[in-house]
Coordinates of C-alpha atoms in Angstrom, one line a residue:
M1 CA 0.0 0.0 0.0
D2 CA 1.5 3.3 -1.1
L3 CA 0.6 5.5 1.9
P4 CA 2.2 8.7 0.5
A5 CA 0.2 8.4 -2.7
I6 CA -3.0 7.9 -0.8
Y7 CA -2.2 10.9 1.4
S8 CA -1.4 13.0 -1.6
F9 CA -4.7 12.0 -3.2
F10 CA -6.7 13.2 -0.3
I11 CA -5.0 16.5 0.2
T12 CA -5.0 17.5 -3.5
P13 CA -7.7 20.1 -4.2
Q14 CA -10.6 18.6 -6.2
K15 CA -13.2 20.1 -8.4
G16 CA -16.7 19.2 -9.6
M17 CA -18.5 16.1 -8.4
V18 CA -15.3 14.8 -6.7
L19 CA -15.3 17.9 -4.5
W20 CA -19.0 17.4 -3.6
A21 CA -18.3 13.7 -2.9
Y22 CA -15.5 14.8 -0.5
I23 CA -17.8 17.2 1.3
F24 CA -20.6 14.7 1.6
S25 CA -18.2 12.0 2.9
A26 CA -16.6 14.4 5.4
L27 CA -20.0 15.4 6.6
L28 CA -21.1 11.8 7.1
A29 CA -17.8 11.0 8.8
G30 CA -18.3 13.9 11.2
I31 CA -21.9 12.9 12.0
L32 CA -20.8 9.3 12.5
G33 CA -18.0 10.4 14.8
L34 CA -20.4 12.5 16.9
F35 CA -22.8 9.6 17.1
L36 CA -20.1 7.2 18.2
L37 CA -19.1 9.7 20.9
T38 CA -22.6 9.6 22.2
R39 CA -22.4 5.8 22.4
V40 CA -19.3 5.8 24.5
P41 CA -19.9 4.8 28.2
K42 CA -20.6 7.7 30.4
K43 CA -17.6 7.2 32.6
A44 CA -15.2 7.2 29.6
R45 CA -16.5 10.4 28.0
K46 CA -14.7 12.8 30.4
P47 CA -11.3 11.2 30.0
I48 CA -11.6 11.2 26.2
V49 CA -12.6 14.8 26.1
A50 CA -9.8 15.7 28.6
A51 CA -7.2 13.8 26.6
V52 CA -8.2 15.4 23.2
T53 CA -8.2 18.9 24.8
F54 CA -4.8 18.4 26.4
A55 CA -3.3 17.0 23.2
A56 CA -4.6 20.0 21.1
G57 CA -3.5 22.5 23.7
L58 CA 0.0 20.9 24.0
Y59 CA 0.5 20.9 20.2
L60 CA -0.5 24.6 19.8
S61 CA 1.6 25.6 22.8
L62 CA 4.7 23.8 21.5
E63 CA 4.3 25.2 18.0
F64 CA 4.1 28.7 19.3
L65 CA 6.8 28.5 22.0
I66 CA 9.5 26.6 20.1
P67 CA 11.5 28.7 17.6
H68 CA 10.3 29.0 14.0
D69 CA 10.5 26.1 11.5
N70 CA 10.1 23.4 14.1
I71 CA 8.6 20.0 13.5
F72 CA 5.1 21.2 14.4
T73 CA 5.1 24.2 12.0
A74 CA 4.7 22.1 8.8
A75 CA 1.5 20.6 10.0
M76 CA 0.0 23.8 11.3
P77 CA -2.0 24.6 8.0
K78 CA -3.7 21.2 8.2
V79 CA -4.4 21.6 11.9
A80 CA -5.9 25.0 11.2
N81 CA -8.2 23.5 8.5
F82 CA -9.2 20.8 11.0
Q83 CA -10.1 23.6 13.5
L84 CA -12.3 25.2 10.8
V85 CA -14.1 22.0 10.1
T86 CA -14.6 21.4 13.8
G87 CA -15.9 25.0 14.2
C88 CA -18.4 24.3 11.3
F89 CA -19.8 21.4 13.3
T90 CA -20.3 23.6 16.3
V91 CA -22.1 26.1 14.1
L92 CA -24.3 23.3 12.9
L93 CA -25.1 22.3 16.5
G94 CA -25.9 25.9 17.3
L95 CA -28.2 26.2 14.3
G96 CA -29.9 23.0 15.2
S97 CA -30.6 24.3 18.6
L98 CA -32.0 27.6 17.3
F99 CA -34.2 25.8 14.7
L100 CA -35.5 23.5 17.5
I101 CA -36.4 26.4 19.8
Q102 CA -37.9 28.7 17.2
G103 CA -39.6 25.8 15.4
K104 CA -41.5 24.9 18.6
K105 CA -42.7 28.5 18.9
V106 CA -44.0 28.5 15.4
M107 CA -45.6 25.0 15.4
F108 CA -47.2 25.0 18.8
G109 CA -48.8 28.4 18.7
S110 CA -46.7 30.1 21.3
S111 CA -47.2 33.8 22.2
E112 CA -43.8 34.3 20.7
R113 CA -44.7 32.8 17.3
I114 CA -44.0 36.1 15.6
N115 CA -40.4 35.9 16.8
G116 CA -39.9 32.5 15.4
I117 CA -41.4 33.5 12.0
G118 CA -39.1 36.5 11.9
F119 CA -36.1 34.3 12.7
F120 CA -36.8 31.9 9.9
A121 CA -37.7 34.6 7.4
G122 CA -34.5 36.5 8.2
F123 CA -32.3 33.4 8.2
F124 CA -33.4 31.9 5.0
G125 CA -33.8 35.3 3.3
I126 CA -30.2 36.4 3.9
L127 CA -28.9 32.9 3.3
I128 CA -30.6 32.3 -0.1
S129 CA -30.0 35.9 -1.3
G130 CA -26.3 35.6 -0.3
F131 CA -25.8 32.4 -2.2
L132 CA -27.6 33.7 -5.3
M133 CA -25.6 37.0 -5.1
D134 CA -22.3 35.0 -5.1
A135 CA -23.7 33.0 -8.1
G136 CA -24.2 36.2 -10.0
V137 CA -28.0 36.2 -10.2
K138 CA -29.3 39.7 -11.0
G139 CA -31.4 41.5 -8.4
C140 CA -30.1 39.4 -5.5
E141 CA -27.6 42.0 -4.4
E142 CA -30.4 44.5 -3.7
I143 CA -32.3 41.9 -1.7
F144 CA -29.2 41.0 0.3
D145 CA -28.6 44.7 1.0
I146 CA -32.2 45.0 2.3
F147 CA -31.8 42.1 4.7
F148 CA -28.2 42.9 5.8
S149 CA -27.7 46.7 5.6
G150 CA -31.3 47.7 5.8
L151 CA -32.5 45.3 8.6
Y152 CA -29.6 43.6 10.4
V153 CA -27.2 46.6 10.7
S154 CA -30.1 49.0 11.6
M155 CA -31.4 46.7 14.3
Q156 CA -27.9 46.1 15.6
A157 CA -27.4 49.9 15.9
A158 CA -30.8 50.3 17.6
M159 CA -30.1 47.5 20.2
F160 CA -26.7 49.1 20.9
S161 CA -28.3 52.5 21.4
L162 CA -31.0 51.0 23.7
V163 CA -28.3 49.3 25.8
A164 CA -26.3 52.5 26.0
F165 CA -29.3 54.6 27.1
Y166 CA -30.2 51.9 29.7
I167 CA -26.7 51.9 31.1
V168 CA -26.7 55.7 31.3
S169 CA -30.1 55.8 33.0
A170 CA -29.2 53.1 35.5
S171 CA -25.9 54.9 36.3
Y172 CA -27.8 58.1 36.8
R173 CA -30.2 56.5 39.3
A174 CA -27.6 54.5 41.2
F175 CA -24.7 57.1 41.3
R176 CA -24.1 58.9 44.6
I177 CA -21.4 61.3 45.4
K178 CA -20.1 60.1 48.7
S179 CA -16.3 60.7 48.4
V180 CA -13.8 62.8 46.5
E181 CA -13.2 59.9 44.1
T182 CA -16.8 59.7 43.1
G183 CA -16.9 63.5 42.6
L184 CA -13.9 63.3 40.3
L185 CA -15.5 60.5 38.4
L186 CA -18.7 62.5 37.9
L187 CA -16.7 65.6 36.8
S188 CA -14.6 63.7 34.3
T189 CA -17.7 61.9 32.9
A190 CA -19.5 65.2 32.5
I191 CA -16.5 66.7 30.7
I192 CA -16.1 63.8 28.3
M193 CA -19.9 63.7 27.5
L194 CA -19.8 67.5 26.8
A195 CA -16.6 67.1 24.7
V196 CA -18.2 64.8 22.2
I197 CA -21.3 67.0 21.5
P198 CA -21.4 70.5 19.9
L199 CA -22.8 72.0 23.2
G200 CA -19.4 71.5 24.8
S201 CA -17.6 73.7 22.3
V202 CA -20.3 76.4 22.7
I203 CA -19.9 76.5 26.5
T204 CA -16.1 77.2 26.3
D205 CA -16.1 79.1 23.0
F206 CA -15.1 82.3 24.8
L207 CA -11.7 80.8 25.6
P208 CA -8.9 81.2 23.0
K209 CA -8.2 78.3 20.6
S210 CA -4.4 78.5 21.2
G211 CA -2.2 79.5 24.2
V212 CA -2.3 78.6 27.8
L213 CA -6.0 79.2 28.4
S214 CA -6.9 76.9 25.5
V215 CA -6.2 73.8 27.6
F216 CA -9.4 74.6 29.6
R217 CA -11.6 74.2 26.5
V218 CA -14.0 71.3 27.0
E219 CA -13.0 69.5 23.9
K220 CA -9.3 69.6 24.9
L221 CA -10.0 68.5 28.4
G222 CA -12.1 65.6 27.1
Y223 CA -9.3 64.6 24.7
W224 CA -6.7 64.7 27.5
L225 CA -8.9 62.6 29.8
L226 CA -9.4 60.0 27.1
T227 CA -5.8 59.7 26.0
S228 CA -4.0 60.0 29.3
P229 CA -5.8 58.8 32.5
N230 CA -8.4 56.7 30.7
M231 CA -5.8 55.0 28.5
A232 CA -3.7 54.0 31.5
V233 CA -6.7 52.5 33.2
Q234 CA -7.7 50.7 30.0
R235 CA -4.3 49.2 29.7
A236 CA -4.3 48.1 33.3
I237 CA -7.7 46.5 32.8
A238 CA -6.6 44.8 29.6
F239 CA -3.5 43.4 31.4
G240 CA -5.7 42.0 34.2
V241 CA -8.1 40.5 31.6
A242 CA -5.2 38.9 29.8
V243 CA -3.9 37.3 33.0
G244 CA -7.4 36.1 33.9
S245 CA -7.8 34.7 30.3
M246 CA -4.5 32.8 30.6
A247 CA -5.5 31.3 33.9
T248 CA -8.9 30.3 32.4
C249 CA -7.2 28.7 29.4
L250 CA -4.9 26.7 31.6
R251 CA -7.8 25.4 33.6
I252 CA -9.6 24.4 30.5
W253 CA -6.5 22.9 29.0
L254 CA -5.9 20.8 32.1
S255 CA -9.6 20.0 32.4
L256 CA -9.8 21.7 35.8
E257 CA -12.6 24.1 34.9
K258 CA -15.8 23.6 36.8
G259 CA -19.1 24.2 35.3
S260 CA -22.1 22.5 33.7
F261 CA -19.8 19.9 32.1
Y262 CA -17.0 18.9 34.5
D263 CA -18.9 19.0 37.8
K264 CA -21.3 16.1 37.0
E265 CA -20.9 12.5 36.0
L266 CA -21.3 12.0 32.2

């Protein structure tokens, strides 16, 4: 058996029906693998998941830490492709869950049926129009723009605005000046909010735009607060988040993370 020839056959890019046969076979193999994992005895599932997680983390760590052109670098493109395929299966599981939840709302007459109908209409509308647009079908680009730019982007901006206004209103109701620090925080917040709107420039328009007194203009005070004290705080927070993320990654890599998966018998 010529193993190099077989390996070369499978990694060579294919076209036409051969490509679709590859895709269909890989999909069946993935579904079969997931099915076999569900048939594994419960007590053996956790060690299998932990071993695969540790092996994957060990490979990626060694490939990154060892100097360039090591024995792991050559296989990195294939590992990256495998990660993409695995990610596609997770997307498939997520879509299956969404379809199940929204389908129940539509089929069983729930009070949230309109939400399920909107989900399916938006999902299939943007999916089909996107595929047809890539295929060069005329008129599909306008339909895709309506779904994506006209609806999705607009609703995303609206949701962000609602969340921002909710945070501001909650902060206004809960904020109390009880110390010098909270007073400075309130003052800096007011300066930054005035600096990003035209009203701030109008308030301090009587000050010169150059010279010593110009540093007291609202827009310049806001810029200084954002680029000096605020930037230092953001870097400190980012450093803390990075350290926390590293600790979390180590716990997941070593299968020490507790949660809905590891704290119960499988």
